[in-house]
PDB file of C-alpha atoms and ligand atoms in Angstrom:
ATOM      1  CA  MET A  25     -58.476 157.314 195.928  1.00  0.00           C
ATOM      2  CA  ASN A  26     -54.817 156.174 196.604  1.00  0.00           C
ATOM      3  CA  ASN A  27     -52.887 154.393 193.921  1.00  0.00           C
ATOM      4  CA  ARG A  28     -53.432 150.945 194.867  1.00  0.00           C
ATOM      5  CA  GLY A  29     -57.354 151.556 195.019  1.00  0.00           C
ATOM      6  CA  GLU A  30     -57.153 152.969 191.536  1.00  0.00           C
ATOM      7  CA  GLN A  31     -55.145 149.979 190.412  1.00  0.00           C
ATOM      8  CA  VAL A  32     -57.380 147.293 191.740  1.00  0.00           C
ATOM      9  CA  ILE A  33     -60.604 149.071 190.763  1.00  0.00           C
ATOM     10  CA  GLY A  34     -59.003 149.580 187.372  1.00  0.00           C
ATOM     11  CA  GLU A  35     -58.308 145.950 187.069  1.00  0.00           C
ATOM     12  CA  LEU A  36     -61.518 144.845 188.187  1.00  0.00           C
ATOM     13  CA  PHE A  37     -63.234 147.008 185.480  1.00  0.00           C
ATOM     14  CA  ARG A  38     -60.785 145.620 182.806  1.00  0.00           C
ATOM     15  CA  ARG A  39     -61.508 142.082 183.991  1.00  0.00           C
ATOM     16  CA  ILE A  40     -65.443 142.570 183.663  1.00  0.00           C
ATOM     17  CA  ASN A  41     -65.089 144.251 180.220  1.00  0.00           C
ATOM     18  CA  THR A  42     -62.985 141.153 179.314  1.00  0.00           C
ATOM     19  CA  LEU A  43     -65.556 138.685 180.601  1.00  0.00           C
ATOM     20  CA  ILE A  44     -68.266 140.382 178.731  1.00  0.00           C
ATOM     21  CA  ALA A  45     -66.358 140.195 175.439  1.00  0.00           C
ATOM     22  CA  ASP A  46     -64.802 136.829 176.063  1.00  0.00           C
ATOM     23  CA  TYR A  47     -68.536 135.337 176.503  1.00  0.00           C
ATOM     24  CA  ASP A  48     -70.177 137.537 174.075  1.00  0.00           C
ATOM     25  CA  LEU A  49     -72.772 138.421 176.722  1.00  0.00           C
ATOM     26  CA  THR A  50     -76.037 139.590 175.394  1.00  0.00           C
ATOM     27  CA  TYR A  51     -78.274 142.392 176.300  1.00  0.00           C
ATOM     28  CA  ASP A  52     -80.651 139.838 177.909  1.00  0.00           C
ATOM     29  CA  GLU A  53     -77.860 138.494 180.069  1.00  0.00           C
ATOM     30  CA  TYR A  54     -76.823 141.888 181.231  1.00  0.00           C
ATOM     31  CA  GLN A  55     -80.264 142.838 182.081  1.00  0.00           C
ATOM     32  CA  VAL A  56     -80.591 139.616 184.086  1.00  0.00           C
ATOM     33  CA  ALA A  57     -77.309 140.341 185.767  1.00  0.00           C
ATOM     34  CA  GLN A  58     -78.337 143.974 186.686  1.00  0.00           C
ATOM     35  CA  GLN A  59     -81.695 142.841 188.093  1.00  0.00           C
ATOM     36  CA  TRP A  60     -79.955 140.104 190.297  1.00  0.00           C
ATOM     37  CA  LEU A  61     -77.631 142.921 191.650  1.00  0.00           C
ATOM     38  CA  ILE A  62     -80.401 145.006 192.443  1.00  0.00           C
ATOM     39  CA  ASP A  63     -82.578 142.186 194.096  1.00  0.00           C
ATOM     40  CA  VAL A  64     -79.568 141.133 196.277  1.00  0.00           C
ATOM     41  CA  GLY A  65     -79.459 144.653 197.671  1.00  0.00           C
ATOM     42  CA  GLN A  66     -83.216 144.899 198.036  1.00  0.00           C
ATOM     43  CA  ALA A  67     -83.405 141.389 199.867  1.00  0.00           C
ATOM     44  CA  GLY A  68     -80.362 142.790 202.246  1.00  0.00           C
ATOM     45  CA  GLU A  69     -78.477 139.583 201.061  1.00  0.00           C
ATOM     46  CA  TRP A  70     -75.175 141.572 200.427  1.00  0.00           C
ATOM     47  CA  PRO A  71     -73.359 140.431 203.460  1.00  0.00           C
ATOM     48  CA  LEU A  72     -74.476 136.866 202.630  1.00  0.00           C
ATOM     49  CA  ALA A  73     -73.325 137.188 198.991  1.00  0.00           C
ATOM     50  CA  LEU A  74     -69.955 138.536 200.058  1.00  0.00           C
ATOM     51  CA  ALA A  75     -69.368 135.892 202.692  1.00  0.00           C
ATOM     52  CA  LEU A  76     -68.756 133.400 199.858  1.00  0.00           C
ATOM     53  CA  PHE A  77     -65.671 135.351 198.894  1.00  0.00           C
ATOM     54  CA  GLU A  78     -64.292 135.981 202.333  1.00  0.00           C
ATOM     55  CA  HIS A  79     -62.415 132.984 202.332  1.00  0.00           C
ATOM     56  CA  ALA A  80     -59.974 134.111 199.832  1.00  0.00           C
ATOM     57  CA  VAL A  81     -59.386 137.343 201.821  1.00  0.00           C
ATOM     58  CA  GLU A  82     -58.886 135.259 205.088  1.00  0.00           C
ATOM     59  CA  GLN A  83     -56.539 132.902 203.551  1.00  0.00           C
ATOM     60  CA  GLN A  84     -54.372 135.478 202.062  1.00  0.00           C
ATOM     61  CA  ALA A  85     -54.426 137.784 205.106  1.00  0.00           C
ATOM     62  CA  HIS A  86     -53.335 135.107 207.608  1.00  0.00           C
ATOM     63  CA  LYS A  87     -50.995 132.722 205.489  1.00  0.00           C
ATOM     64  CA  ASP A  88     -47.974 133.576 207.486  1.00  0.00           C
ATOM     65  CA  ARG A  89     -49.406 134.001 211.002  1.00  0.00           C
ATOM     66  CA  ALA A  90     -48.181 131.932 214.004  1.00  0.00           C
ATOM     67  CA  GLY A  91     -50.581 129.866 216.025  1.00  0.00           C
ATOM     68  CA  SER A  92     -53.997 128.319 215.039  1.00  0.00           C
ATOM     69  CA  GLN A  93     -55.476 128.538 211.794  1.00  0.00           C
ATOM     70  CA  GLY A  94     -58.776 130.678 211.742  1.00  0.00           C
ATOM     71  CA  THR A  95     -61.481 131.153 209.244  1.00  0.00           C
ATOM     72  CA  ILE A  96     -64.093 133.561 208.063  1.00  0.00           C
ATOM     73  CA  LEU A  97     -66.187 135.933 210.198  1.00  0.00           C
ATOM     74  CA  GLY A  98     -69.244 135.523 208.091  1.00  0.00           C
ATOM     75  CA  PRO A  99     -72.390 137.619 207.962  1.00  0.00           C
ATOM     76  CA  PHE A 100     -73.904 136.904 211.512  1.00  0.00           C
ATOM     77  CA  TYR A 101     -71.382 138.187 214.219  1.00  0.00           C
ATOM     78  CA  LEU A 102     -72.987 140.792 216.418  1.00  0.00           C
ATOM     79  CA  PRO A 103     -70.560 142.776 218.691  1.00  0.00           C
ATOM     80  CA  ASP A 104     -72.953 142.846 221.928  1.00  0.00           C
ATOM     81  CA  SER A 105     -73.207 139.216 223.015  1.00  0.00           C
ATOM     82  CA  PRO A 106     -74.383 138.626 226.592  1.00  0.00           C
ATOM     83  CA  VAL A 107     -71.468 138.473 229.052  1.00  0.00           C
ATOM     84  CA  LEU A 108     -71.806 134.991 230.639  1.00  0.00           C
ATOM     85  CA  ASP A 109     -71.394 134.040 234.291  1.00  0.00           C
ATOM     86  CA  LEU A 110     -69.813 130.648 235.463  1.00  0.00           C
ATOM     87  CA  PRO A 111     -70.714 127.893 234.764  1.00  0.00           C
ATOM     88  CA  TYR A 112     -70.535 129.009 231.293  1.00  0.00           C
ATOM     89  CA  GLU A 113     -73.580 128.043 229.067  1.00  0.00           C
ATOM     90  CA  LEU A 114     -75.036 129.723 225.960  1.00  0.00           C
ATOM     91  CA  PRO A 115     -78.298 131.272 226.437  1.00  0.00           C
ATOM     92  CA  HIS A 116     -81.048 128.947 225.137  1.00  0.00           C
ATOM     93  CA  ARG A 117     -84.813 128.247 225.180  1.00  0.00           C
ATOM     94  CA  PRO A 118     -86.266 125.704 227.672  1.00  0.00           C
ATOM     95  CA  GLY A 119     -85.704 122.483 225.947  1.00  0.00           C
ATOM     96  CA  GLU A 120     -83.606 123.739 223.226  1.00  0.00           C
ATOM     97  CA  LYS A 121     -83.658 121.337 220.521  1.00  0.00           C
ATOM     98  CA  GLY A 122     -80.286 119.614 219.548  1.00  0.00           C
ATOM     99  CA  ASP A 123     -77.893 117.183 221.126  1.00  0.00           C
ATOM    100  CA  LYS A 124     -76.185 118.720 224.448  1.00  0.00           C
ATOM    101  CA  LEU A 125     -72.652 119.578 223.771  1.00  0.00           C
ATOM    102  CA  LEU A 126     -69.864 120.487 226.148  1.00  0.00           C
ATOM    103  CA  MET A 127     -67.048 122.379 224.809  1.00  0.00           C
ATOM    104  CA  THR A 128     -63.826 122.522 226.655  1.00  0.00           C
ATOM    105  CA  GLY A 129     -60.329 123.952 225.864  1.00  0.00           C
ATOM    106  CA  ARG A 130     -57.426 126.289 226.456  1.00  0.00           C
ATOM    107  CA  VAL A 131     -56.293 129.444 225.013  1.00  0.00           C
ATOM    108  CA  LEU A 132     -52.399 129.589 224.711  1.00  0.00           C
ATOM    109  CA  SER A 133     -49.984 131.914 223.198  1.00  0.00           C
ATOM    110  CA  ALA A 134     -48.375 130.465 219.884  1.00  0.00           C
ATOM    111  CA  ASP A 135     -45.393 129.269 222.007  1.00  0.00           C
ATOM    112  CA  GLY A 136     -47.660 127.292 224.625  1.00  0.00           C
ATOM    113  CA  THR A 137     -48.024 129.950 227.211  1.00  0.00           C
ATOM    114  CA  PRO A 138     -51.472 129.593 228.973  1.00  0.00           C
ATOM    115  CA  LEU A 139     -53.503 132.837 228.513  1.00  0.00           C
ATOM    116  CA  ASP A 140     -55.270 134.033 231.780  1.00  0.00           C
ATOM    117  CA  GLY A 141     -58.396 136.320 230.935  1.00  0.00           C
ATOM    118  CA  ALA A 142     -58.475 135.480 227.386  1.00  0.00           C
ATOM    119  CA  VAL A 143     -62.139 136.210 226.104  1.00  0.00           C
ATOM    120  CA  LEU A 144     -64.219 133.972 223.687  1.00  0.00           C
ATOM    121  CA  ASP A 145     -66.968 135.654 221.920  1.00  0.00           C
ATOM    122  CA  VAL A 146     -69.299 132.665 220.812  1.00  0.00           C
ATOM    123  CA  TRP A 147     -72.011 132.492 218.474  1.00  0.00           C
ATOM    124  CA  GLN A 148     -73.967 129.721 216.589  1.00  0.00           C
ATOM    125  CA  ALA A 149     -76.960 128.602 215.012  1.00  0.00           C
ATOM    126  CA  ASP A 150     -79.715 126.675 216.638  1.00  0.00           C
ATOM    127  CA  ALA A 151     -80.724 123.182 215.475  1.00  0.00           C
ATOM    128  CA  ASP A 152     -82.505 124.556 212.759  1.00  0.00           C
ATOM    129  CA  GLY A 153     -79.690 126.514 211.343  1.00  0.00           C
ATOM    130  CA  LEU A 154     -81.058 129.785 212.458  1.00  0.00           C
ATOM    131  CA  TYR A 155     -78.997 132.832 214.110  1.00  0.00           C
ATOM    132  CA  SER A 156     -80.535 135.140 216.783  1.00  0.00           C
ATOM    133  CA  GLY A 157     -80.653 138.757 215.498  1.00  0.00           C
ATOM    134  CA  PHE A 158     -81.214 137.465 211.857  1.00  0.00           C
ATOM    135  CA  SER A 159     -84.396 135.479 212.584  1.00  0.00           C
ATOM    136  CA  ASP A 160     -87.317 135.373 214.885  1.00  0.00           C
ATOM    137  CA  LEU A 161     -85.208 133.815 217.605  1.00  0.00           C
ATOM    138  CA  PRO A 162     -85.001 135.835 220.972  1.00  0.00           C
ATOM    139  CA  ALA A 163     -82.134 138.389 221.007  1.00  0.00           C
ATOM    140  CA  GLY A 164     -78.908 137.095 222.487  1.00  0.00           C
ATOM    141  CA  LEU A 165     -79.792 133.458 222.052  1.00  0.00           C
ATOM    142  CA  LEU A 166     -76.914 131.123 221.467  1.00  0.00           C
ATOM    143  CA  ARG A 167     -74.509 134.092 221.777  1.00  0.00           C
ATOM    144  CA  GLY A 168     -72.054 134.728 224.647  1.00  0.00           C
ATOM    145  CA  LYS A 169     -68.815 136.022 225.852  1.00  0.00           C
ATOM    146  CA  LEU A 170     -66.601 133.968 228.489  1.00  0.00           C
ATOM    147  CA  THR A 171     -63.273 134.262 229.978  1.00  0.00           C
ATOM    148  CA  THR A 172     -60.311 131.681 230.531  1.00  0.00           C
ATOM    149  CA  ASP A 173     -59.153 130.953 233.977  1.00  0.00           C
ATOM    150  CA  THR A 174     -55.324 131.205 235.206  1.00  0.00           C
ATOM    151  CA  GLN A 175     -54.458 128.281 233.065  1.00  0.00           C
ATOM    152  CA  GLY A 176     -56.287 129.486 230.096  1.00  0.00           C
ATOM    153  CA  ARG A 177     -58.948 126.958 230.585  1.00  0.00           C
ATOM    154  CA  PHE A 178     -62.662 127.176 229.632  1.00  0.00           C
ATOM    155  CA  ALA A 179     -65.706 124.986 229.566  1.00  0.00           C
ATOM    156  CA  LEU A 180     -68.998 125.978 227.817  1.00  0.00           C
ATOM    157  CA  ARG A 181     -72.194 124.145 227.597  1.00  0.00           C
ATOM    158  CA  THR A 182     -74.376 124.455 224.425  1.00  0.00           C
ATOM    159  CA  ILE A 183     -76.079 122.368 221.752  1.00  0.00           C
ATOM    160  CA  VAL A 184     -74.949 120.947 218.632  1.00  0.00           C
ATOM    161  CA  PRO A 185     -75.700 123.657 215.916  1.00  0.00           C
ATOM    162  CA  GLY A 186     -77.767 122.362 212.931  1.00  0.00           C
ATOM    163  CA  ALA A 187     -76.499 122.904 209.194  1.00  0.00           C
ATOM    164  CA  PHE A 188     -77.041 126.256 207.788  1.00  0.00           C
ATOM    165  CA  THR A 189     -78.737 126.769 204.479  1.00  0.00           C
ATOM    166  CA  ILE A 190     -78.690 130.104 202.366  1.00  0.00           C
ATOM    167  CA  PRO A 191     -82.306 130.794 201.982  1.00  0.00           C
ATOM    168  CA  HIS A 192     -83.503 128.927 198.821  1.00  0.00           C
ATOM    169  CA  GLU A 193     -85.970 131.468 197.712  1.00  0.00           C
ATOM    170  CA  GLY A 194     -83.685 134.563 197.907  1.00  0.00           C
ATOM    171  CA  PRO A 195     -81.553 136.019 195.066  1.00  0.00           C
ATOM    172  CA  VAL A 196     -78.406 134.383 196.400  1.00  0.00           C
ATOM    173  CA  GLY A 197     -80.116 130.841 196.756  1.00  0.00           C
ATOM    174  CA  ARG A 198     -81.700 131.292 193.456  1.00  0.00           C
ATOM    175  CA  LEU A 199     -78.364 131.839 191.761  1.00  0.00           C
ATOM    176  CA  LEU A 200     -76.931 128.889 193.312  1.00  0.00           C
ATOM    177  CA  ALA A 201     -79.656 126.609 192.481  1.00  0.00           C
ATOM    178  CA  ALA A 202     -79.601 128.119 188.900  1.00  0.00           C
ATOM    179  CA  CYS A 203     -75.743 127.018 188.726  1.00  0.00           C
ATOM    180  CA  GLY A 204     -76.587 123.605 190.196  1.00  0.00           C
ATOM    181  CA  TRP A 205     -74.758 124.251 193.488  1.00  0.00           C
ATOM    182  CA  HIS A 206     -76.143 123.451 196.941  1.00  0.00           C
ATOM    183  CA  PRO A 207     -76.642 126.230 199.402  1.00  0.00           C
ATOM    184  CA  TRP A 208     -75.375 124.591 202.679  1.00  0.00           C
ATOM    185  CA  ARG A 209     -72.735 124.987 205.234  1.00  0.00           C
ATOM    186  CA  PRO A 210     -71.918 122.256 207.797  1.00  0.00           C
ATOM    187  CA  GLY A 211     -72.807 122.723 211.443  1.00  0.00           C
ATOM    188  CA  HIS A 212     -70.516 125.109 212.993  1.00  0.00           C
ATOM    189  CA  ILE A 213     -69.695 127.252 216.059  1.00  0.00           C
ATOM    190  CA  HIS A 214     -68.184 130.722 215.704  1.00  0.00           C
ATOM    191  CA  MET A 215     -65.807 132.312 218.027  1.00  0.00           C
ATOM    192  CA  ILE A 216     -63.464 135.283 218.205  1.00  0.00           C
ATOM    193  CA  VAL A 217     -60.790 134.586 220.644  1.00  0.00           C
ATOM    194  CA  SER A 218     -58.871 137.546 222.090  1.00  0.00           C
ATOM    195  CA  ALA A 219     -56.133 138.109 224.457  1.00  0.00           C
ATOM    196  CA  ASP A 220     -53.984 141.218 225.535  1.00  0.00           C
ATOM    197  CA  GLU A 221     -51.024 141.581 223.405  1.00  0.00           C
ATOM    198  CA  HIS A 222     -52.086 138.953 220.855  1.00  0.00           C
ATOM    199  CA  GLU A 223     -54.005 139.177 217.566  1.00  0.00           C
ATOM    200  CA  PRO A 224     -57.575 138.096 217.811  1.00  0.00           C
ATOM    201  CA  LEU A 225     -58.313 134.717 216.242  1.00  0.00           C
ATOM    202  CA  ILE A 226     -61.723 134.654 214.355  1.00  0.00           C
ATOM    203  CA  THR A 227     -62.479 131.054 213.701  1.00  0.00           C
ATOM    204  CA  GLN A 228     -65.122 128.382 213.513  1.00  0.00           C
ATOM    205  CA  LEU A 229     -65.401 124.799 214.598  1.00  0.00           C
ATOM    206  CA  TYR A 230     -67.099 122.180 212.676  1.00  0.00           C
ATOM    207  CA  MET A 231     -68.760 118.985 213.978  1.00  0.00           C
ATOM    208  CA  ASP A 232     -67.472 115.972 212.415  1.00  0.00           C
ATOM    209  CA  SER A 233     -70.711 114.298 212.175  1.00  0.00           C
ATOM    210  CA  SER A 234     -72.060 117.177 209.852  1.00  0.00           C
ATOM    211  CA  ASP A 235     -72.674 116.945 206.201  1.00  0.00           C
ATOM    212  CA  TYR A 236     -71.157 119.302 203.693  1.00  0.00           C
ATOM    213  CA  LEU A 237     -67.737 119.261 205.342  1.00  0.00           C
ATOM    214  CA  ASP A 238     -66.019 118.713 202.056  1.00  0.00           C
ATOM    215  CA  ASP A 239     -68.439 120.889 200.099  1.00  0.00           C
ATOM    216  CA  ASP A 240     -69.133 123.963 202.103  1.00  0.00           C
ATOM    217  CA  VAL A 241     -70.802 126.770 199.991  1.00  0.00           C
ATOM    218  CA  ALA A 242     -68.742 129.385 201.803  1.00  0.00           C
ATOM    219  CA  SER A 243     -65.395 127.415 201.385  1.00  0.00           C
ATOM    220  CA  ALA A 244     -64.361 128.022 204.876  1.00  0.00           C
ATOM    221  CA  VAL A 245     -63.683 124.460 206.300  1.00  0.00           C
ATOM    222  CA  LYS A 246     -60.180 123.629 207.141  1.00  0.00           C
ATOM    223  CA  ASN A 247     -59.083 120.234 208.653  1.00  0.00           C
ATOM    224  CA  SER A 248     -57.753 121.657 211.868  1.00  0.00           C
ATOM    225  CA  LEU A 249     -60.982 123.102 212.441  1.00  0.00           C
ATOM    226  CA  ILE A 250     -63.014 119.935 212.482  1.00  0.00           C
ATOM    227  CA  VAL A 251     -63.798 118.576 215.865  1.00  0.00           C
ATOM    228  CA  HIS A 252     -64.650 114.969 216.952  1.00  0.00           C
ATOM    229  CA  PRO A 253     -67.097 115.081 219.902  1.00  0.00           C
ATOM    230  CA  HIS A 254     -67.256 111.786 221.990  1.00  0.00           C
ATOM    231  CA  ARG A 255     -70.306 110.622 223.947  1.00  0.00           C
ATOM    232  CA  HIS A 256     -69.928 111.463 227.626  1.00  0.00           C
ATOM    233  CA  GLY A 257     -72.976 110.390 229.713  1.00  0.00           C
ATOM    234  CA  GLY A 258     -75.988 112.136 228.077  1.00  0.00           C
ATOM    235  CA  GLN A 259     -73.857 114.673 225.980  1.00  0.00           C
ATOM    236  CA  LEU A 260     -71.310 115.138 223.415  1.00  0.00           C
ATOM    237  CA  ALA A 261     -68.002 116.692 224.361  1.00  0.00           C
ATOM    238  CA  PHE A 262     -64.893 117.811 222.609  1.00  0.00           C
ATOM    239  CA  ASP A 263     -61.661 119.786 223.680  1.00  0.00           C
ATOM    240  CA  TYR A 264     -59.813 122.217 221.471  1.00  0.00           C
ATOM    241  CA  GLU A 265     -56.713 124.286 221.984  1.00  0.00           C
ATOM    242  CA  PHE A 266     -56.559 127.924 220.476  1.00  0.00           C
ATOM    243  CA  ARG A 267     -53.133 129.388 219.979  1.00  0.00           C
ATOM    244  CA  LEU A 268     -52.931 132.944 219.283  1.00  0.00           C
ATOM    245  CA  ALA A 269     -50.274 134.893 217.494  1.00  0.00           C
ATOM    246  CA  PRO A 270     -48.453 137.770 219.571  1.00  0.00           C
ATOM    247  CA  LEU A 271     -49.031 141.110 218.200  1.00  0.00           C
ATOM    248  CA  ARG A 272     -46.230 142.108 215.834  1.00  0.00           C
ATOM    249  CA  ALA A 273     -44.073 144.725 217.468  1.00  0.00           C
ATOM    250  CA  ALA A 274     -45.069 148.249 216.407  1.00  0.00           C
ATOM    251  CA  VAL A 275     -42.786 149.705 213.960  1.00  0.00           C
ATOM    252  CA  PRO A 276     -41.185 152.856 215.673  1.00  0.00           C
ATOM    253  CA  ALA A 277     -42.373 155.960 214.122  1.00  0.00           C
ATOM    254  CA  GLY A 278     -39.776 157.997 212.066  1.00  0.00           C
TER     255      GLY A 278
HETATM  256  C1  MBD B 231     -73.094 131.323 207.984  1.00  0.00           C
HETATM  257  O1  MBD B 231     -73.541 130.848 208.920  1.00  0.00           O
HETATM  258  C2  MBD B 231     -71.844 131.494 207.800  1.00  0.00           C
HETATM  259  O2  MBD B 231     -70.965 131.324 208.917  1.00  0.00           O
HETATM  260  C3  MBD B 231     -70.993 132.070 206.643  1.00  0.00           C
HETATM  261  C4  MBD B 231     -69.613 132.364 206.640  1.00  0.00           C
HETATM  262  C5  MBD B 231     -71.977 132.350 205.578  1.00  0.00           C
HETATM  263  C6  MBD B 231     -73.236 132.141 205.626  1.00  0.00           C
HETATM  264  C7  MBD B 231     -73.782 131.576 206.725  1.00  0.00           C
HETATM  265 FE1   FE B 232     -72.270 130.597 210.623  1.00  0.00          FE
END
C-alpha cells in the first residue's frame, strides 16, 4: 500500500485501540461489537451503514468547487436507469400514490452559460419510501435519464417521494434505536447532472414540507437543496437551477 494508505490505516488502528483503552471496553462489549459488524455484512447493510459517513467525504471533496452545492450519492443509485422520451415523466405504476410533482429547471455552467444536452440521471423513492432495485417495486420504477434542450431547460413529471426509513429491524436500525436516534431521512429526489467539459454534480433535492429536514440520519441536507413547491392546478411544481463546475484543466504531463 502507498504511504498515505499506511498512514491512514495506522491512525485508524491507533484510534480504535485508544478508544478501547479510554472507555475500558469489556469483553462483553467487544463481542457485541464483533457480532454487530458480522450482522451488518450478513444483512447486506454495509452500503446503508457507510452512507451515514459519506457526508463527511462529500463536504471535504467539494469544499472549493464552483457552482451548485451537491450532496451524497447514497446506497440506492443504479447506473442503468431508463432513458426517457419527451415529455419526460419518471416511470410509475398506474395511479402511483403521492402528490403529482412537476420539476422544471435549467442546467448552466458556473458562469451562467446554459448547457445544451446536459443529462439528468434521476432516482427517488415512492410515496412509501421504497426504491426500485432494492425492494419489490418493478425494475426501473421512479428512475430515468433526461436531457436538457438548447437553453439548458428541462421539465420532469413525477410524484412527491415519501420519507425514507432505515429498516427498523436490521442491524443498522437496531443500533440507531439502541442509541435513541431516529432512522429517518426527509423526502428527497436524487440526481446526477452531467455535461461535457464539466464535473458531474451529484445532488438531492428535499421537499420543504418533509419532516426530518433538520435531523437527517444521513446528515446530507443543505439549505440550498431544499425546494419550495407551490400548488399549480392539481399538482405541485418547483423550479431549480443547477450550475456545474467546469472541469479543471488537465495538468500537462512531464
Ligand atoms: C437513502 O435514500 C439515501 O439517499 C441515503 C443517502 C442513505 C439512506 C437512504
Ligand atoms: Fe435516497
